[in-house]
Amino acid sequence: MYDVVKVFPFFPSSVSSFRTVMSQRPLSPVKVEDSEQERVGSDDVKVKTNPTAIEEMGEIEDATEINSSLFALSDSDNPFFIPNLTYTQSEESKVIRILDTRLFPWVLLTTFVLNMDRTNLSNAVSDNLPEDLGFTTDTVNLGTAIYSVLFSLACLSGAVVCKIVHPARWIPISMFCWGLVTMAHALIQNKGGFLTVRCTVTEGGVIPATLIYLGSFYRSTELATRLAWFWGVQTIASAVSGLLASGLLQLQGVSGLEGWKWLFLVDGIITVVVSVLTWNAMLTKGGIRGLKPWFDARQVQIAVTRIVRDDPSKRLYEQRVHWADIKDAATDLGLWGHLLITAVGLTPTSPLSVYLPSVIKTFDFSVFVANALTAPPYILQCCTTVLFIWHSDRVGERGFHGAFGATWQLVGWILLRCLPSDTSKGVRYFAALIVACWPYTHPLNIAWMSENTGSIGKRTLASGCVIFAANIYGVWGSQIYRAKDAPDYHTGNTINIVFAATAVCLWFVQKSYYKWKNAKNERISGRLSGVEQKREELSAEEKGNKSVLFRFTT
């Protein structure tokens, strides 16, 4: 049996541990005829490697020499990637089932706790946090803007640091730190204390680390649906946070603390406890996971091989970020398109996430009922997000699905903006529900970006950049709802309509760009000779999505 903690590239490991396990390997790569087993993956598995390494082995003249050389190099790069490995669909399904039932639920728990801590500010604001500390909602907006800048920068650095520390360790460490910061909110006494706590960005880097972590387990066609659950659970956390707040806020005055301080205190304690458990839960053997490994020797090979066949760059998954990756990412127009979709499309969610309970309270509901009423839209958003991204995975289409989600949000903002002030509170709540339960396009955008990136180092940077974009919009998004525009926020909702409409257009532009790139690559690759084709295959891993053989998902 293998200890997967040692052999998988996404767990803390070293070259020496690879060699140790390999010396004990009971199985060897055995070629099996297609008639003996159902072949999973491409019959012509093209393993790409560094062309410089090929040149050091001598000049290669024909395809036979190229294939045999690639086989030798690929096995030395990652001993658990077996190019000629064959396995049945049922064997692969069993590996996926183990990941989905033993690892993925704990990842969902970590993001659940994360979003509970990030949502509680909106609940606290509805409980008169600004008034208790002697300032207005404009100061809350300032704190949100500062937080967005620092958090976004932390996401960029966190994505790189997690490749050094390893996601399985970086995630629980960060959780423990932000749990302490959440509890520290109970010590706030004034405006200065509030802004100081909001400047603490211990949560930064956790989401990029989780994206890198999940990408090492799931193929590109499987990742989008998992990311839908990842962000869908965050909406469930927002719903639970609202329900929890409706109860905890009633502790007003107990032990001399305001109700919103009790909310931060309890959320922080929950986070610290989960972080301690996560330290062991991220391992596939030992601690609370037990002594028996999740996978046997063959399942390890299947798990690694299927990922590398889907994306050859993951054969060197522990490769760290280099300056060439930074330059490559900075000059990738497709990546910039995804960042623009993120920053523009998510801008209207900033005022919604901070002020949804407060907006519902203006519909003539009590603070406790208003917080409880935030639960239904968040639960519905989880359902709509998972369903529409699952459908995107099933049909293999991204652009039109993203445009659909953005259009849903646009319609909701138009409805909320156009309702007269004397509209019944039931109708106004329904309009807010439509806006809040839109199919969240962010996980779809990330999955689309990831499968079109082309290299590990660049994908690591892209993960940090997209989460940067998913938080930096708070700088301007936090200023959309101003105190003078309350309670109907007509000007703010008009601004939201503009951003939502722009996002719809950007999804169509991004799809058109990728279709144009594919057509261009088809024309160029079609003119290559046999030798040029093979040489292009050898350099494809190094070139990533700049290779003429690369095909973008649209």
Coordinates of C-alpha atoms in Angstrom, one line a residue:
M1 CA 0.0 0.0 0.0
Y2 CA 1.1 3.5 -0.7
D3 CA 1.1 6.5 1.6
V4 CA -0.4 9.0 -0.7
V5 CA 0.9 11.9 1.5
K6 CA 4.3 11.0 0.1
V7 CA 3.6 10.3 -3.5
F8 CA 1.1 12.8 -4.7
P9 CA 2.6 16.1 -6.0
F10 CA 0.1 18.2 -4.1
F11 CA 1.1 17.0 -0.7
P12 CA 4.3 18.0 1.2
S13 CA 6.9 15.8 -0.4
S14 CA 10.5 15.7 -1.6
V15 CA 12.7 14.0 -4.2
S16 CA 13.9 11.6 -1.6
S17 CA 10.4 10.5 -0.6
F18 CA 9.7 9.8 -4.3
R19 CA 12.7 7.6 -4.5
T20 CA 11.9 5.8 -1.3
V21 CA 8.4 4.9 -2.4
M22 CA 9.6 4.0 -5.9
S23 CA 12.1 1.5 -4.5
Q24 CA 9.1 -0.3 -2.8
R25 CA 6.9 -0.1 -5.9
P26 CA 5.3 -3.6 -6.3
L27 CA 3.9 -2.7 -9.8
S28 CA 5.8 -1.8 -13.0
P29 CA 4.4 -0.2 -16.1
V30 CA 3.0 -3.0 -18.2
K31 CA 1.6 -2.5 -21.7
V32 CA -1.8 -4.0 -22.0
E33 CA -3.5 -4.5 -25.4
D34 CA -6.7 -2.5 -26.0
S35 CA -8.6 -5.7 -26.4
E36 CA -7.7 -6.8 -22.8
Q37 CA -9.0 -3.7 -21.1
E38 CA -11.0 -0.6 -22.0
R39 CA -8.5 2.1 -22.7
V40 CA -9.2 5.3 -20.9
G41 CA -7.9 8.6 -22.4
S42 CA -6.3 9.1 -25.7
D43 CA -4.8 6.0 -27.5
D44 CA -2.0 8.2 -28.7
V45 CA -0.7 9.7 -25.5
K46 CA 1.6 12.6 -26.3
V47 CA 3.9 13.4 -23.4
K48 CA 5.5 16.8 -23.8
T49 CA 8.8 17.7 -22.3
N50 CA 11.6 20.3 -22.5
P51 CA 13.1 20.4 -26.0
T52 CA 16.5 21.3 -24.4
A53 CA 16.5 17.9 -22.6
I54 CA 15.7 16.2 -25.9
E55 CA 18.7 17.8 -27.6
E56 CA 21.0 16.6 -24.8
M57 CA 20.0 13.0 -25.7
G58 CA 21.1 13.5 -29.3
E59 CA 19.4 14.4 -32.5
I60 CA 16.0 12.7 -33.0
E61 CA 15.1 11.8 -36.6
D62 CA 11.9 9.9 -36.5
A63 CA 8.7 9.6 -34.6
T64 CA 9.6 6.2 -33.0
E65 CA 12.7 7.7 -31.4
I66 CA 10.7 10.7 -30.2
N67 CA 8.1 8.6 -28.6
S68 CA 10.6 6.3 -26.8
S69 CA 12.6 9.3 -25.6
L70 CA 9.5 11.0 -24.2
F71 CA 8.5 7.8 -22.4
A72 CA 11.9 7.7 -20.6
L73 CA 12.0 11.3 -19.6
S74 CA 8.4 11.4 -18.5
D75 CA 8.9 8.5 -16.1
S76 CA 11.9 10.2 -14.5
D77 CA 9.9 13.5 -14.1
N78 CA 7.0 11.9 -12.3
P79 CA 7.4 8.2 -11.4
F80 CA 3.7 7.8 -10.9
F81 CA 2.7 9.0 -14.4
I82 CA 2.6 5.9 -16.6
P83 CA 2.2 7.0 -20.3
N84 CA 1.0 3.5 -21.4
L85 CA -1.1 2.8 -18.4
T86 CA -4.5 1.3 -19.2
Y87 CA -7.5 1.2 -16.8
T88 CA -11.2 0.8 -17.0
Q89 CA -13.8 3.5 -16.5
S90 CA -15.0 1.8 -13.3
E91 CA -11.4 2.0 -11.9
E92 CA -11.2 5.7 -12.7
S93 CA -14.7 6.3 -11.2
K94 CA -13.6 4.6 -8.0
V95 CA -10.6 7.0 -7.7
I96 CA -12.9 10.0 -8.3
R97 CA -15.4 8.7 -5.8
I98 CA -12.7 8.4 -3.1
L99 CA -11.7 12.0 -3.7
D100 CA -15.3 13.3 -3.8
T101 CA -16.2 11.6 -0.5
R102 CA -13.0 11.8 1.6
L103 CA -11.2 15.0 0.5
F104 CA -13.7 17.3 -1.2
P105 CA -16.2 17.6 1.7
W106 CA -13.4 18.8 4.0
V107 CA -12.4 21.4 1.4
L108 CA -16.0 22.5 1.3
L109 CA -16.0 22.8 5.1
T110 CA -13.0 25.2 5.0
T111 CA -14.6 27.5 2.5
F112 CA -17.9 27.3 4.4
V113 CA -16.1 28.6 7.5
L114 CA -14.3 31.3 5.4
N115 CA -17.4 32.8 4.0
M116 CA -19.2 32.7 7.4
D117 CA -16.5 35.0 8.6
R118 CA -16.6 37.2 5.6
T119 CA -20.4 37.6 5.7
N120 CA -20.8 38.5 9.3
L121 CA -19.9 42.1 8.7
S122 CA -23.1 42.6 6.7
N123 CA -25.0 41.1 9.6
A124 CA -23.2 43.3 12.1
V125 CA -23.9 46.4 10.1
S126 CA -27.6 45.6 10.2
D127 CA -27.3 45.5 14.0
N128 CA -26.1 49.1 14.2
L129 CA -22.4 48.5 14.3
P130 CA -21.6 51.9 12.8
E131 CA -23.8 53.7 15.3
D132 CA -22.3 51.8 18.2
L133 CA -18.8 52.8 17.2
G134 CA -19.6 56.4 16.3
F135 CA -19.5 56.5 12.5
T136 CA -21.6 56.1 9.4
T137 CA -21.9 53.6 6.7
D138 CA -19.4 55.6 4.7
T139 CA -16.7 54.5 7.2
V140 CA -17.8 50.9 6.6
N141 CA -17.3 51.5 2.9
L142 CA -13.8 52.9 3.6
G143 CA -12.9 49.8 5.6
T144 CA -14.2 47.5 2.9
A145 CA -12.1 49.4 0.3
I146 CA -9.0 49.1 2.3
Y147 CA -9.7 45.5 3.0
S148 CA -10.2 44.8 -0.7
V149 CA -6.9 46.3 -1.7
L150 CA -4.8 44.4 1.0
F151 CA -6.7 41.2 0.5
S152 CA -6.2 41.3 -3.3
L153 CA -2.4 41.8 -2.8
A154 CA -2.3 38.9 -0.3
C155 CA -4.0 36.7 -2.9
L156 CA -1.2 37.4 -5.4
S157 CA 1.5 36.5 -2.9
G158 CA -0.5 33.7 -1.3
A159 CA -0.7 31.8 -4.6
V160 CA 3.1 31.8 -4.9
V161 CA 3.7 31.1 -1.2
C162 CA 1.4 28.1 -1.2
K163 CA 3.6 26.4 -3.8
I164 CA 6.5 26.6 -1.4
V165 CA 4.6 25.8 1.9
H166 CA 2.1 23.5 0.1
P167 CA -1.6 24.1 0.1
A168 CA -2.3 21.3 2.6
R169 CA -0.4 23.3 5.2
W170 CA -1.0 26.9 4.0
I171 CA -4.8 26.5 4.2
P172 CA -5.1 25.5 7.9
I173 CA -2.4 28.0 9.0
S174 CA -4.3 30.8 7.4
M175 CA -7.6 29.6 8.8
F176 CA -6.1 29.7 12.4
C177 CA -4.9 33.2 11.9
W178 CA -8.1 34.7 10.5
G179 CA -10.0 32.9 13.3
L180 CA -8.1 35.0 15.8
V181 CA -8.7 38.2 13.8
T182 CA -12.4 37.4 13.7
M183 CA -12.5 37.1 17.5
A184 CA -10.6 40.3 17.8
H185 CA -13.6 42.2 16.4
A186 CA -15.1 41.8 19.9
L187 CA -12.4 44.2 21.2
I188 CA -13.3 47.0 18.8
Q189 CA -14.3 50.3 20.6
N190 CA -14.1 53.0 18.0
K191 CA -13.5 53.9 14.4
G192 CA -9.7 53.4 14.6
G193 CA -10.1 49.9 16.0
F194 CA -12.6 49.0 13.2
L195 CA -10.3 50.2 10.4
T196 CA -7.3 48.4 12.1
V197 CA -9.0 45.1 12.2
R198 CA -10.3 45.5 8.6
C199 CA -6.7 46.0 7.5
T200 CA -5.8 42.5 8.7
V201 CA -5.9 40.2 5.7
T202 CA -5.1 36.8 7.0
E203 CA -7.7 35.2 4.6
G204 CA -5.7 36.3 1.6
G205 CA -4.2 33.5 -0.4
V206 CA -6.5 30.8 0.9
I207 CA -8.8 30.7 -2.1
P208 CA -5.9 30.7 -4.7
A209 CA -4.2 27.9 -2.6
T210 CA -7.5 25.9 -2.7
L211 CA -7.8 26.3 -6.5
I212 CA -4.3 25.0 -7.0
Y213 CA -5.0 22.2 -4.5
L214 CA -8.2 21.1 -6.3
G215 CA -6.6 21.4 -9.7
S216 CA -4.1 18.7 -8.7
F217 CA -6.9 16.2 -8.1
Y218 CA -9.5 16.8 -10.9
R219 CA -9.4 17.0 -14.7
S220 CA -10.4 20.2 -16.4
T221 CA -13.8 18.7 -17.3
E222 CA -14.4 17.9 -13.7
L223 CA -13.1 21.0 -12.1
A224 CA -15.9 23.5 -13.0
T225 CA -18.6 21.5 -11.3
R226 CA -16.4 21.1 -8.1
L227 CA -15.8 24.9 -8.2
A228 CA -19.5 25.4 -8.5
W229 CA -20.0 23.5 -5.3
F230 CA -17.0 25.4 -3.8
W231 CA -18.7 28.7 -4.3
G232 CA -22.1 27.3 -3.9
V233 CA -21.3 26.2 -0.3
Q234 CA -20.1 29.8 0.3
T235 CA -23.6 31.0 -0.5
I236 CA -24.9 28.4 1.9
A237 CA -22.5 29.7 4.5
S238 CA -23.9 33.2 3.9
A239 CA -27.4 31.8 4.5
V240 CA -26.3 30.0 7.7
S241 CA -24.5 33.2 8.8
G242 CA -27.8 35.1 8.5
L243 CA -29.7 32.5 10.5
L244 CA -27.0 32.3 13.1
A245 CA -26.9 36.1 13.3
S246 CA -30.7 36.3 13.9
G247 CA -30.1 34.3 17.1
L248 CA -26.7 35.7 18.3
L249 CA -27.7 39.3 17.8
Q250 CA -30.3 38.8 20.5
L251 CA -27.4 38.3 23.0
Q252 CA -27.2 42.1 23.1
G253 CA -26.0 43.2 26.5
V254 CA -24.9 39.8 27.7
S255 CA -21.6 40.1 29.5
G256 CA -21.6 43.8 28.5
L257 CA -21.2 43.0 24.8
E258 CA -23.2 44.2 21.8
G259 CA -25.0 41.5 19.8
W260 CA -22.7 41.9 16.8
K261 CA -19.6 41.3 19.0
W262 CA -21.1 38.0 20.1
L263 CA -21.5 37.2 16.4
F264 CA -17.8 37.8 15.6
L265 CA -16.7 35.9 18.8
V266 CA -18.6 32.8 18.0
D267 CA -17.7 32.7 14.3
G268 CA -14.0 33.1 15.3
I269 CA -14.1 30.2 17.8
I270 CA -15.6 28.0 15.1
T271 CA -12.9 28.9 12.7
V272 CA -10.1 28.2 15.1
V273 CA -11.5 24.7 15.9
V274 CA -11.9 23.8 12.3
S275 CA -8.4 25.0 11.4
V276 CA -6.8 22.7 14.0
L277 CA -8.8 19.7 12.6
T278 CA -7.9 20.7 9.1
W279 CA -4.2 20.4 9.8
N280 CA -4.7 16.6 9.9
A281 CA -7.7 16.3 7.7
M282 CA -5.8 17.5 4.6
L283 CA -3.7 14.3 4.8
T284 CA -4.8 11.0 3.3
K285 CA -3.2 9.0 6.0
G286 CA -2.6 9.5 9.7
G287 CA -4.2 11.8 12.3
I288 CA -8.0 11.9 12.3
R289 CA -7.9 10.2 8.8
G290 CA -6.7 6.8 10.3
L291 CA -3.7 4.6 9.5
K292 CA -5.0 3.0 6.2
P293 CA -4.2 5.1 3.1
W294 CA -7.0 6.0 0.8
F295 CA -5.4 4.5 -2.4
D296 CA -3.6 1.4 -3.2
A297 CA -0.5 1.3 -5.6
R298 CA -2.5 1.0 -8.8
Q299 CA -5.0 3.7 -7.8
V300 CA -2.1 6.2 -7.2
Q301 CA -0.9 5.6 -10.8
I302 CA -4.4 6.0 -12.2
A303 CA -5.0 9.2 -10.2
V304 CA -1.8 10.8 -11.3
T305 CA -1.8 9.5 -14.9
R306 CA -5.4 10.7 -15.7
I307 CA -4.5 14.2 -14.5
V308 CA -1.4 14.4 -16.6
R309 CA -3.1 13.0 -19.7
D310 CA -5.7 15.8 -19.3
D311 CA -3.0 18.5 -18.8
P312 CA 0.6 17.4 -19.5
S313 CA 2.0 20.5 -17.7
K314 CA 0.8 18.9 -14.4
R315 CA 3.5 16.2 -14.8
L316 CA 5.8 18.7 -13.1
Y317 CA 3.2 19.9 -10.6
E318 CA 5.7 20.9 -8.0
Q319 CA 7.4 23.3 -10.4
R320 CA 7.5 26.8 -8.9
V321 CA 6.8 30.2 -10.5
H322 CA 9.7 31.7 -12.6
W323 CA 10.1 35.1 -14.2
A324 CA 9.3 33.6 -17.6
D325 CA 5.8 32.6 -16.2
I326 CA 5.3 36.2 -15.0
K327 CA 6.1 37.6 -18.4
D328 CA 3.9 34.9 -20.1
A329 CA 1.0 35.7 -17.9
A330 CA 1.4 39.5 -18.3
T331 CA 1.2 39.2 -22.1
D332 CA -1.7 36.8 -22.3
L333 CA -4.8 38.7 -23.6
G334 CA -7.0 35.8 -22.7
L335 CA -6.0 36.0 -19.1
W336 CA -6.6 39.7 -19.0
G337 CA -10.1 39.0 -20.4
H338 CA -10.9 36.7 -17.6
L339 CA -9.7 39.2 -15.0
L340 CA -11.8 41.9 -16.6
I341 CA -14.9 39.7 -16.5
T342 CA -14.2 39.1 -12.8
A343 CA -13.7 42.7 -11.8
V344 CA -16.6 44.1 -13.8
G345 CA -19.1 41.2 -13.4
L346 CA -18.7 40.9 -9.6
T347 CA -18.7 44.7 -8.9
P348 CA -22.5 44.7 -8.2
T349 CA -22.1 41.9 -5.7
S350 CA -20.1 44.2 -3.4
P351 CA -22.9 46.4 -2.2
L352 CA -25.2 43.4 -2.1
S353 CA -22.9 41.4 0.1
V354 CA -22.4 44.2 2.6
Y355 CA -25.9 45.7 2.7
L356 CA -28.4 42.9 1.8
P357 CA -29.7 42.5 5.4
S358 CA -29.8 46.3 5.8
V359 CA -31.7 46.7 2.5
I360 CA -34.2 44.0 3.5
K361 CA -34.6 45.8 6.8
T362 CA -35.7 48.9 4.9
F363 CA -38.6 46.9 3.6
D364 CA -40.1 47.3 7.1
F365 CA -38.7 44.0 8.6
S366 CA -37.1 43.8 12.1
V367 CA -33.3 43.3 12.2
F368 CA -33.7 39.7 13.3
V369 CA -36.2 38.9 10.5
A370 CA -34.1 40.7 8.0
N371 CA -31.0 38.6 8.8
A372 CA -33.1 35.4 8.6
L373 CA -34.5 36.4 5.3
T374 CA -31.1 36.5 3.7
A375 CA -31.0 32.7 3.9
P376 CA -33.5 31.8 1.1
P377 CA -31.7 33.8 -1.7
Y378 CA -28.3 32.4 -0.8
I379 CA -29.7 28.8 -0.7
L380 CA -31.3 29.4 -4.1
Q381 CA -28.1 30.8 -5.5
C382 CA -26.2 27.6 -4.5
C383 CA -28.8 25.6 -6.5
T384 CA -28.8 27.8 -9.6
T385 CA -25.0 28.0 -9.6
V386 CA -24.3 24.3 -9.4
L387 CA -27.0 23.4 -11.9
F388 CA -25.9 25.9 -14.6
I389 CA -22.2 25.1 -14.2
W390 CA -22.9 21.4 -14.2
H391 CA -24.7 21.9 -17.5
S392 CA -21.7 23.8 -18.8
D393 CA -19.5 20.9 -18.0
R394 CA -21.9 18.4 -19.6
V395 CA -22.1 20.2 -22.9
G396 CA -18.5 21.6 -22.9
E397 CA -19.5 25.2 -23.4
R398 CA -18.4 28.2 -21.3
G399 CA -19.1 31.6 -23.0
F400 CA -22.9 31.4 -23.5
H401 CA -23.4 30.0 -20.0
G402 CA -21.5 32.9 -18.5
A403 CA -23.5 35.4 -20.5
F404 CA -26.7 33.7 -19.2
G405 CA -25.6 34.2 -15.6
A406 CA -24.6 37.8 -16.1
T407 CA -28.0 38.5 -17.9
W408 CA -29.9 37.0 -14.9
Q409 CA -28.1 39.5 -12.6
L410 CA -28.8 42.4 -15.0
V411 CA -32.5 41.6 -15.0
G412 CA -32.6 41.5 -11.2
W413 CA -30.9 44.9 -10.9
I414 CA -33.3 46.5 -13.4
L415 CA -36.3 45.1 -11.5
L416 CA -35.0 46.3 -8.1
R417 CA -34.2 49.8 -9.6
C418 CA -37.5 50.3 -11.3
L419 CA -39.8 49.4 -8.4
P420 CA -41.6 52.5 -6.8
S421 CA -40.9 53.4 -3.2
D422 CA -44.4 52.5 -2.2
T423 CA -44.2 49.0 -3.5
S424 CA -45.2 46.3 -0.9
K425 CA -42.4 44.8 1.1
G426 CA -43.2 41.4 -0.3
V427 CA -42.6 42.5 -3.9
R428 CA -39.5 44.4 -3.0
Y429 CA -38.1 41.3 -1.2
F430 CA -38.8 39.2 -4.2
A431 CA -36.8 41.6 -6.4
A432 CA -33.9 41.5 -3.9
L433 CA -34.2 37.7 -4.0
I434 CA -33.9 37.6 -7.8
V435 CA -30.7 39.6 -7.7
A436 CA -29.2 37.6 -4.8
C437 CA -29.9 34.1 -6.3
W438 CA -28.4 34.7 -9.7
P439 CA -26.2 31.9 -11.1
Y440 CA -22.8 32.9 -9.7
T441 CA -20.5 33.0 -12.8
H442 CA -17.2 33.3 -10.9
P443 CA -16.4 29.6 -10.6
L444 CA -17.2 29.1 -14.2
N445 CA -14.9 31.9 -15.2
I446 CA -12.1 30.4 -13.1
A447 CA -12.5 27.0 -14.6
W448 CA -12.6 28.4 -18.1
M449 CA -9.4 30.4 -17.4
S450 CA -7.7 27.4 -15.8
E451 CA -8.3 25.0 -18.7
N452 CA -7.1 27.7 -21.2
T453 CA -3.9 28.6 -19.3
G454 CA -1.5 25.9 -20.5
S455 CA 1.3 25.7 -17.9
I456 CA 1.7 25.1 -14.2
G457 CA 3.7 28.3 -13.3
K458 CA 1.4 30.5 -15.3
R459 CA -1.7 28.8 -13.8
T460 CA -0.4 29.4 -10.3
L461 CA -0.1 33.1 -11.1
A462 CA -3.5 33.2 -12.9
S463 CA -5.1 31.7 -9.8
G464 CA -3.7 34.5 -7.6
C465 CA -4.6 37.1 -10.2
V466 CA -8.2 36.1 -10.6
I467 CA -8.8 36.1 -6.9
F468 CA -7.0 39.5 -6.8
A469 CA -9.6 40.7 -9.4
A470 CA -12.4 39.0 -7.4
N471 CA -11.6 41.3 -4.4
I472 CA -10.1 44.5 -5.8
Y473 CA -13.5 45.5 -7.2
G474 CA -14.4 46.2 -3.6
V475 CA -12.4 49.4 -3.8
W476 CA -15.0 51.0 -6.1
G477 CA -17.9 48.6 -5.5
S478 CA -17.9 49.6 -1.8
Q479 CA -18.7 53.2 -2.8
I480 CA -21.8 52.3 -4.9
Y481 CA -24.2 52.5 -2.0
R482 CA -23.7 55.8 -0.3
A483 CA -25.4 57.1 2.9
K484 CA -27.1 60.0 1.1
D485 CA -28.6 57.5 -1.5
A486 CA -30.4 55.4 1.2
P487 CA -32.8 53.7 1.6
D488 CA -33.7 53.0 -2.0
Y489 CA -30.2 53.5 -3.5
H490 CA -31.6 54.5 -6.9
T491 CA -28.2 55.9 -8.1
G492 CA -26.4 52.9 -6.8
N493 CA -28.6 50.4 -8.5
T494 CA -28.3 52.4 -11.8
I495 CA -24.5 51.9 -11.5
N496 CA -25.0 48.2 -10.8
I497 CA -27.1 47.9 -14.0
V498 CA -24.2 49.5 -16.1
F499 CA -21.7 47.0 -14.6
A500 CA -23.9 44.0 -15.1
A501 CA -24.7 45.0 -18.8
T502 CA -21.0 45.4 -19.5
A503 CA -20.3 41.9 -18.0
V504 CA -22.8 40.4 -20.5
C505 CA -20.9 41.9 -23.4
L506 CA -17.5 40.7 -22.0
W507 CA -18.6 37.1 -21.9
F508 CA -19.4 37.2 -25.6
V509 CA -16.1 39.0 -26.4
Q510 CA -14.1 36.4 -24.6
K511 CA -15.8 33.5 -26.4
S512 CA -15.2 35.2 -29.7
Y513 CA -11.5 35.7 -28.9
Y514 CA -11.0 32.1 -28.1
K515 CA -12.8 31.0 -31.3
W516 CA -10.6 33.3 -33.3
K517 CA -7.4 31.9 -31.6
N518 CA -8.5 28.3 -32.4
A519 CA -9.2 29.1 -36.0
K520 CA -5.8 30.8 -36.3
N521 CA -4.0 27.8 -34.7
E522 CA -5.8 25.4 -37.0
R523 CA -4.6 27.2 -40.1
I524 CA -1.0 27.3 -38.9
S525 CA -0.8 23.7 -37.6
G526 CA -2.4 22.5 -40.8
R527 CA 0.6 23.8 -42.8
L528 CA 3.2 22.0 -40.6
S529 CA 5.2 19.1 -42.1
G530 CA 5.5 15.8 -40.2
V531 CA 8.9 16.7 -38.7
E532 CA 7.7 20.2 -37.8
Q533 CA 4.6 18.7 -36.2
K534 CA 6.7 16.4 -33.9
R535 CA 9.0 19.3 -33.0
E536 CA 6.0 21.4 -32.1
E537 CA 4.7 18.6 -29.9
L538 CA 8.1 18.5 -28.1
S539 CA 7.9 22.3 -27.4
A540 CA 4.2 22.4 -26.6
E541 CA 4.6 22.1 -22.9
E542 CA 7.1 24.9 -22.8
K543 CA 4.9 27.1 -25.0
G544 CA 1.7 26.4 -23.1
N545 CA -1.3 28.0 -24.7
K546 CA 1.0 29.8 -27.2
S547 CA 1.6 26.6 -29.0
V548 CA -0.2 26.3 -32.3
L549 CA -1.3 22.8 -31.2
F550 CA -3.2 24.2 -28.2
R551 CA -7.0 24.3 -28.5
F552 CA -8.9 26.7 -26.3
T553 CA -12.3 25.8 -24.7
T554 CA -15.0 28.2 -25.8

